[in-house]
Short mmCIF file of C-alpha atoms in Angstrom, two decimals:
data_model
loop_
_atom_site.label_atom_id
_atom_site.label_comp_id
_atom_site.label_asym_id
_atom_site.label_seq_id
_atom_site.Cartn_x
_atom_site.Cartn_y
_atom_site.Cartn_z
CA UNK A 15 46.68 40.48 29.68
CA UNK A 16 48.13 42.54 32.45
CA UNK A 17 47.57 41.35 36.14
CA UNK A 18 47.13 44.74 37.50
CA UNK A 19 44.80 45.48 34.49
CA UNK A 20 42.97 42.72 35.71
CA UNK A 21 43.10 43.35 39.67
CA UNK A 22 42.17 47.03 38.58
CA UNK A 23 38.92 46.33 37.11
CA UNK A 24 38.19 43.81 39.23
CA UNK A 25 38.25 46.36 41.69
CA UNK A 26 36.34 48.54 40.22
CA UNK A 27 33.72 46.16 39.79
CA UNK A 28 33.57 45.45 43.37
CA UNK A 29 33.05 49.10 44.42
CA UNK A 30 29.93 49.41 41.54
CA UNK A 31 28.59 46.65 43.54
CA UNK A 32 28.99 47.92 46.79
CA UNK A 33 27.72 51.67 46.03
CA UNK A 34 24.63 49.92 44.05
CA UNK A 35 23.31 47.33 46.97
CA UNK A 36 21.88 50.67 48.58
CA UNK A 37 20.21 51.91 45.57
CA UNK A 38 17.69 48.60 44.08
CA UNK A 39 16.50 48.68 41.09
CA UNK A 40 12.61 48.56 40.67
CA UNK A 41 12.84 45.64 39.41
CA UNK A 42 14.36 43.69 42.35
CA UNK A 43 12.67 45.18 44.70
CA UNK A 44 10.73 42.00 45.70
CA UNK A 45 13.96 40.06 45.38
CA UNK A 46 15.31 42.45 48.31
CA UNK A 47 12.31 41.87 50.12
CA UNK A 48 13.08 38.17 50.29
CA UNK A 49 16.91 38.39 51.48
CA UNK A 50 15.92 41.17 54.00
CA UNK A 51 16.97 40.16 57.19
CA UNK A 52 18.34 36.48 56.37
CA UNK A 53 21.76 37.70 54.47
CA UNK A 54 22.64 40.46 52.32
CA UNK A 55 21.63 40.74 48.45
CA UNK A 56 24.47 39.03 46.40
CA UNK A 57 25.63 41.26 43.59
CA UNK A 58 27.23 39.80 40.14
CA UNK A 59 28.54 42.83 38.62
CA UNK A 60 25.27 44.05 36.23
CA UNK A 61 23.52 40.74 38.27
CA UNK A 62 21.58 41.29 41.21
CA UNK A 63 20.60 37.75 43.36
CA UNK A 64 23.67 36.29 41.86
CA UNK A 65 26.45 35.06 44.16
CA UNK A 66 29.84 37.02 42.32
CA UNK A 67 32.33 35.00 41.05
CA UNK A 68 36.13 36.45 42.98
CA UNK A 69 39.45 35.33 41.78
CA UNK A 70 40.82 34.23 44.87
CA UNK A 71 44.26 35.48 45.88
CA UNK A 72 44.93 35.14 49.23
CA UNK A 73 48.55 34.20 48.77
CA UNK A 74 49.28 33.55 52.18
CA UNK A 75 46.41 31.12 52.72
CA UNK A 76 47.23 29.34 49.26
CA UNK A 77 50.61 28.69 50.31
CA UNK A 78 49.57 27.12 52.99
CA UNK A 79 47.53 25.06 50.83
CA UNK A 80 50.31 23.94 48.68
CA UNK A 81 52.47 23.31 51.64
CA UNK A 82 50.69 21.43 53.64
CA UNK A 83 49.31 18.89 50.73
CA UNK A 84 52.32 19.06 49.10
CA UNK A 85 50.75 20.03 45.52
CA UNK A 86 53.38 18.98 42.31
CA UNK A 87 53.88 21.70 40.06
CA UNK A 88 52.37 19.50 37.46
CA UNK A 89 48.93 20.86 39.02
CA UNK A 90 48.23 24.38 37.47
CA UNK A 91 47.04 26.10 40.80
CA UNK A 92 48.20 29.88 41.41
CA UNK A 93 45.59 31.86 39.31
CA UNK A 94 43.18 28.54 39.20
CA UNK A 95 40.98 29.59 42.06
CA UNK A 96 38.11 31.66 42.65
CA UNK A 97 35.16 31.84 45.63
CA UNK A 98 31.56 33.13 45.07
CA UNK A 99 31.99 35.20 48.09
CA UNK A 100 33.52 38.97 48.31
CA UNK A 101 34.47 38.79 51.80
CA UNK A 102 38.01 36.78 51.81
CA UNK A 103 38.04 36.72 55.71
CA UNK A 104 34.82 34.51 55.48
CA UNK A 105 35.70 32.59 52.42
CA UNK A 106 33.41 28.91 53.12
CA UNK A 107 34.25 27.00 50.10
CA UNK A 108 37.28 26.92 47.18
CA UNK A 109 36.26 26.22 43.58
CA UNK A 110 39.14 25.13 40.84
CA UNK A 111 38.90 26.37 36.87
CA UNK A 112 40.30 24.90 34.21
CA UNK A 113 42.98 27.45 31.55
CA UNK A 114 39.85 28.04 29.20
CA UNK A 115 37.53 28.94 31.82
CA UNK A 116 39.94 31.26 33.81
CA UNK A 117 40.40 33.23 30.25
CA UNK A 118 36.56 33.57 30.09
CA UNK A 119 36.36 34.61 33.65
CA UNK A 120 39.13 36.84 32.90
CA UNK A 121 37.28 38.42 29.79
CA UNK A 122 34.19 38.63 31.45
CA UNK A 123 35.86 41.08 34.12
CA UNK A 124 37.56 43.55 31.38
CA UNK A 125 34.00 43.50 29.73
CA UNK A 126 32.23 44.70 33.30
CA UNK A 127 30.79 41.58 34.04
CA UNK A 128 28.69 41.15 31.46
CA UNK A 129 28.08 37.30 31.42
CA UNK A 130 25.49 36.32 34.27
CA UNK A 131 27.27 33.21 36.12
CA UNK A 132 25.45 30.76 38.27
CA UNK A 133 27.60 28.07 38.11
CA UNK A 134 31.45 27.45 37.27
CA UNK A 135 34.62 25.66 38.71
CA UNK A 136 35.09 22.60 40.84
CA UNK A 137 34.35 22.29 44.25
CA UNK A 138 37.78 21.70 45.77
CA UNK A 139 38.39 23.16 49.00
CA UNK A 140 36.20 23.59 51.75
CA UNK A 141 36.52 25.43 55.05
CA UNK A 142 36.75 23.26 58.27
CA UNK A 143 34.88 24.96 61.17
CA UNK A 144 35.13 22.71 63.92
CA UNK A 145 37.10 24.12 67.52
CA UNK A 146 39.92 21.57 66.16
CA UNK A 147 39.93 22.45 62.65
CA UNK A 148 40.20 25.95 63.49
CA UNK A 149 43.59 24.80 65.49
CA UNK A 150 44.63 23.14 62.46
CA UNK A 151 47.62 24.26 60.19
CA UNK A 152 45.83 24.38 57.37
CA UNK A 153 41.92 25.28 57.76
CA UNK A 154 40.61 24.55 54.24
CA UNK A 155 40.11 20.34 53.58
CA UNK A 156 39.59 18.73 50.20
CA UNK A 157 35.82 18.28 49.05
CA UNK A 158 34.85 14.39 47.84
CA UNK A 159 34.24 16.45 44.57
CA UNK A 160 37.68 17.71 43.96
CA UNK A 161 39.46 14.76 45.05
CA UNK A 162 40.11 13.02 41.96
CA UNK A 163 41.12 15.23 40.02
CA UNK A 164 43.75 16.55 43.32
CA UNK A 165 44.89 13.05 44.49
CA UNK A 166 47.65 12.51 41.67
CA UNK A 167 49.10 15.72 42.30
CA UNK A 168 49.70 15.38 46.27
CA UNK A 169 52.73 14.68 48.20
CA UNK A 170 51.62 15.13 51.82
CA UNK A 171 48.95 14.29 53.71
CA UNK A 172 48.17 10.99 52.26
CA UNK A 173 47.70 7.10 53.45
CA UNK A 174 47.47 3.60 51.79
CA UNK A 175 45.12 1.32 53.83
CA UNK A 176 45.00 -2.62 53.77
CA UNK A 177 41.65 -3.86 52.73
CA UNK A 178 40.91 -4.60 55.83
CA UNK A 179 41.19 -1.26 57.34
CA UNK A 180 39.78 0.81 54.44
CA UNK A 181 36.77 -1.24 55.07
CA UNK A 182 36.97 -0.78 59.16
CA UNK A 183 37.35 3.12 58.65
CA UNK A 184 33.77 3.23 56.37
CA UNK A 185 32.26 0.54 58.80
CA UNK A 186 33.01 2.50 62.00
CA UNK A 187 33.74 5.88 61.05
CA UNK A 188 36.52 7.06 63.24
CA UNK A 189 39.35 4.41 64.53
CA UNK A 190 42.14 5.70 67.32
CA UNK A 191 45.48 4.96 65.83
CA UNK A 192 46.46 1.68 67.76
CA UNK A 193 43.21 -0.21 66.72
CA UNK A 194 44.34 -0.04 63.12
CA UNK A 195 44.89 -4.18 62.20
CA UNK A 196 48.14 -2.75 60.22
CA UNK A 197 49.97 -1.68 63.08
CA UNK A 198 52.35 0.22 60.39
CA UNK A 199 49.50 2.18 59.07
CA UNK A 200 48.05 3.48 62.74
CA UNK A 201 51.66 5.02 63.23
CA UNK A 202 52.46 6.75 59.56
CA UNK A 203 48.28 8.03 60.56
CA UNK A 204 49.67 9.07 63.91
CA UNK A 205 52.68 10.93 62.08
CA UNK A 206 50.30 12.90 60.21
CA UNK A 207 49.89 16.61 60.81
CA UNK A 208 46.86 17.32 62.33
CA UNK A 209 43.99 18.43 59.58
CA UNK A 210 42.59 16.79 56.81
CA UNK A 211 44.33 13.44 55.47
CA UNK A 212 43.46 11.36 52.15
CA UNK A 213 43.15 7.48 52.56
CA UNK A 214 43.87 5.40 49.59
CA UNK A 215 42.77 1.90 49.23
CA UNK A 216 46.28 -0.45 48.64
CA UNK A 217 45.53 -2.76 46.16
CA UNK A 218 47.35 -6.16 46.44
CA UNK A 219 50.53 -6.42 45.01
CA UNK A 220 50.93 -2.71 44.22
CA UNK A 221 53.47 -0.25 45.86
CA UNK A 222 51.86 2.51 47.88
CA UNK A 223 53.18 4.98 45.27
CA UNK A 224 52.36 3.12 42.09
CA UNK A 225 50.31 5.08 39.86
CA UNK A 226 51.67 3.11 36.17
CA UNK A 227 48.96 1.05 36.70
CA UNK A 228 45.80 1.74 34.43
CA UNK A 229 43.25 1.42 37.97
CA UNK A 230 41.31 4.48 39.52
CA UNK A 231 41.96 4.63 42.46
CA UNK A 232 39.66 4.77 45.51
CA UNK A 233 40.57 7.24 48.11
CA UNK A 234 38.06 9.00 50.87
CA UNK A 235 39.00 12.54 52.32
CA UNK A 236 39.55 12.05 56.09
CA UNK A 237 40.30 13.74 59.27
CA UNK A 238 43.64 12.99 61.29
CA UNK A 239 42.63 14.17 64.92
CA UNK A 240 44.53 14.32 67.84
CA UNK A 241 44.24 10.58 68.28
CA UNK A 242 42.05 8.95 66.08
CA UNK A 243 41.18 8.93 62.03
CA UNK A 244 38.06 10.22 60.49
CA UNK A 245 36.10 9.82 57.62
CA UNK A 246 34.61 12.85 56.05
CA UNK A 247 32.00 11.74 53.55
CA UNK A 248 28.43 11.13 54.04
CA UNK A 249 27.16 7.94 55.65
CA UNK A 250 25.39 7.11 52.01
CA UNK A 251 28.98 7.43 50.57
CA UNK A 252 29.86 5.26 52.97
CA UNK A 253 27.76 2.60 52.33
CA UNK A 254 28.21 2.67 48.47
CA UNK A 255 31.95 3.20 48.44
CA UNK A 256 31.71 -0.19 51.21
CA UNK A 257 29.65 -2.07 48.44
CA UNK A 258 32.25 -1.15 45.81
CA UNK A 259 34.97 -2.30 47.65
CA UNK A 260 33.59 -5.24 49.09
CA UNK A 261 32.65 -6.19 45.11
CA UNK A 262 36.60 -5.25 44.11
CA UNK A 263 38.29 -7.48 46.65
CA UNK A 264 36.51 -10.77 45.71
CA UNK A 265 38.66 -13.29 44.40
CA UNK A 266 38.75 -15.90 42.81
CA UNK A 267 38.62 -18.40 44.96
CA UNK A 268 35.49 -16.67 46.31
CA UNK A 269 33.77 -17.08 43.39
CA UNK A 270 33.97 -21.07 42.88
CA UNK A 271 31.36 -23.48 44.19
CA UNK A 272 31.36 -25.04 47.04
CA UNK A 273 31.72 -28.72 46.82
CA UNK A 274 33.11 -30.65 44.13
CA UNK A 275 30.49 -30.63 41.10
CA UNK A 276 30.95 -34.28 38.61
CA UNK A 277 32.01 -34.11 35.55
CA UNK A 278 29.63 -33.94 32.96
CA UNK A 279 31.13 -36.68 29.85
CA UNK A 280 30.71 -34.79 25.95
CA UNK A 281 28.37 -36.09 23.59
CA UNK A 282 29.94 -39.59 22.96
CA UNK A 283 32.07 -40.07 25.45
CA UNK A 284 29.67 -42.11 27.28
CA UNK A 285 31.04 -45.58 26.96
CA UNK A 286 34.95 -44.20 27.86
CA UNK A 287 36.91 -44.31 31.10
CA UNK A 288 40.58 -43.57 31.11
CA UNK A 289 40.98 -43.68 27.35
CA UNK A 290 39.55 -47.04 27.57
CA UNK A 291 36.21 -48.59 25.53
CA UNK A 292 33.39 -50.17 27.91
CA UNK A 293 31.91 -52.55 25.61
CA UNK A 294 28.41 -53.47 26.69
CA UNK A 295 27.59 -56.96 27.28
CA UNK A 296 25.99 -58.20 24.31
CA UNK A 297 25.30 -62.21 25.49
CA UNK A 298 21.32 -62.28 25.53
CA UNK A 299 19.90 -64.10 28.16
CA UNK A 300 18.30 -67.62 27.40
CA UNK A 301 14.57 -67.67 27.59
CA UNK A 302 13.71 -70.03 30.62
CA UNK A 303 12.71 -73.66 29.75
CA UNK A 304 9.00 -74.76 30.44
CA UNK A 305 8.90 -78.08 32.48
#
């Protein structure tokens, strides 16, 4: 399937659109009606009230992506991305597609559009607005969703707490770099470019870059500022990801008793100490004499 084939019809599709939002069909009138003056009617080839589904190829913006994460080639990403929004200068939010799904996609534009989307992809990138996100190199940050399935395929970008300071960062939110309790950890944080970061939890007694081990890792999406770290996920994330955690890092040790509990002797054991019979004393007492 040819690329400019693709791009062509694409195109075309796009201009249908365009030269059909003026002319409604009867039977959307009322739809129109509802969008007037909020946003414009979204237009899925055939689809009116449907957000389209755009293969996103804004190379020079997906470059920067790669760059500035640091994304393995072991990642299939050029050709994996699409937006549900027509307007690439306003693009809000990134979704990822799998091989099968980009064929369908890439079917469905050949055929005209003919399949009526409303969902696909995985949320994975997602526009930071903020005055210092806008000054950041790269302006698009990682969504919780698409996290996992990123995190084993970046480079850059990306921090292994202590226990204690994963736990600090979803107590408190935001920590400046020298109030870190790993003093190592505030400055690799403060050697960060500035934009989104991802913070992995270090588990004890594995390397920072140890992935043989069969454990999922826990990582939040974060936000390296100008002097501080960030979290990025909701305060109910928060809270759950702090129970999990808190559940992980018991040990042991934790999990005894207090005190020490006796030991309990087996069924017939009663009547031994050190390996040793007690034999009961069997001398019956004399009955007492009458005067």
């Amino acid at each position: 399937m040819g690329e400019a084939s693709l791009d062509a019809n694409q195109n075309k599709v796009n201009e249908e659109n365009e030269n059909q939002e003026t002319r409604p069909s009867p039977d959307v009138k009322d739809d129109a009606k509802i969008v007037a003056g909020k946003r414009k009617l979204q237009i899925q080839g055939r689809w009116r009230g449907v957000d389209p589904v755009i293969f996103y190829k804004d190379e020079a913006v997906v470059g920067r992506i790669m760059e500035f994460y640091g994304i393995k080639d072991s990642l299939p990403f050029k050709g994996h991305l699409i937006t549900r929004n027509n307007d690439m200068n306003h693009v809000k939010r990134i979704y990822y597609i799998s091989n099968s799904v980009k064929e369908v996609l890439e079917l469905n534009f050949l055929a005209g559009q003919q399949l009526k989307i409303a969902s696909v992809g995985l949320k994975m990138f997602e526009r930071q607005t903020s005055k210092e996100g806008a000054s950041a190199p790269c302006l698009f940050r990682i969504s919780s969703e698409g996290l996992p399935l990123i995190l084993p395929h970046i480079t850059k970008q990306i921090l292994y707490a202590s226990a204690v300071d994963f736990k600090h960062l979803l107590q408190y939110k935001s920590i400046k770099f020298p109030d870190f309790v790993d003093p190592d950890f505030g400055q690799k944080a403060s050697e960060l470019m500035l934009g989104c970061c991802v913070v992995v939890l270090k588990r004890e007694g594995q390397a920072p870059s140890d992935s043989s081990q069969d454990v999922t890792p826990i990582a939040i999406g974060c936000w390296r500022g100008r002097t501080n770290i960030s979290v990025m996920v909701t305060a109910i994330d928060c809270q759950e990801l702090l129970e999990r955690v808190s559940m992980l890092l018991l040990t042991k040790e934790d999990l005894k008793p207090e005190g020490n509990n006796p030991t309990i002797p087996e069924a017939g054991e009663e009547g031994k100490v050190n390996g040793s019979d007690i034999k009961e004393d069997s001398t019956e007492m004399a009955p007492e004499t009458l005067d």
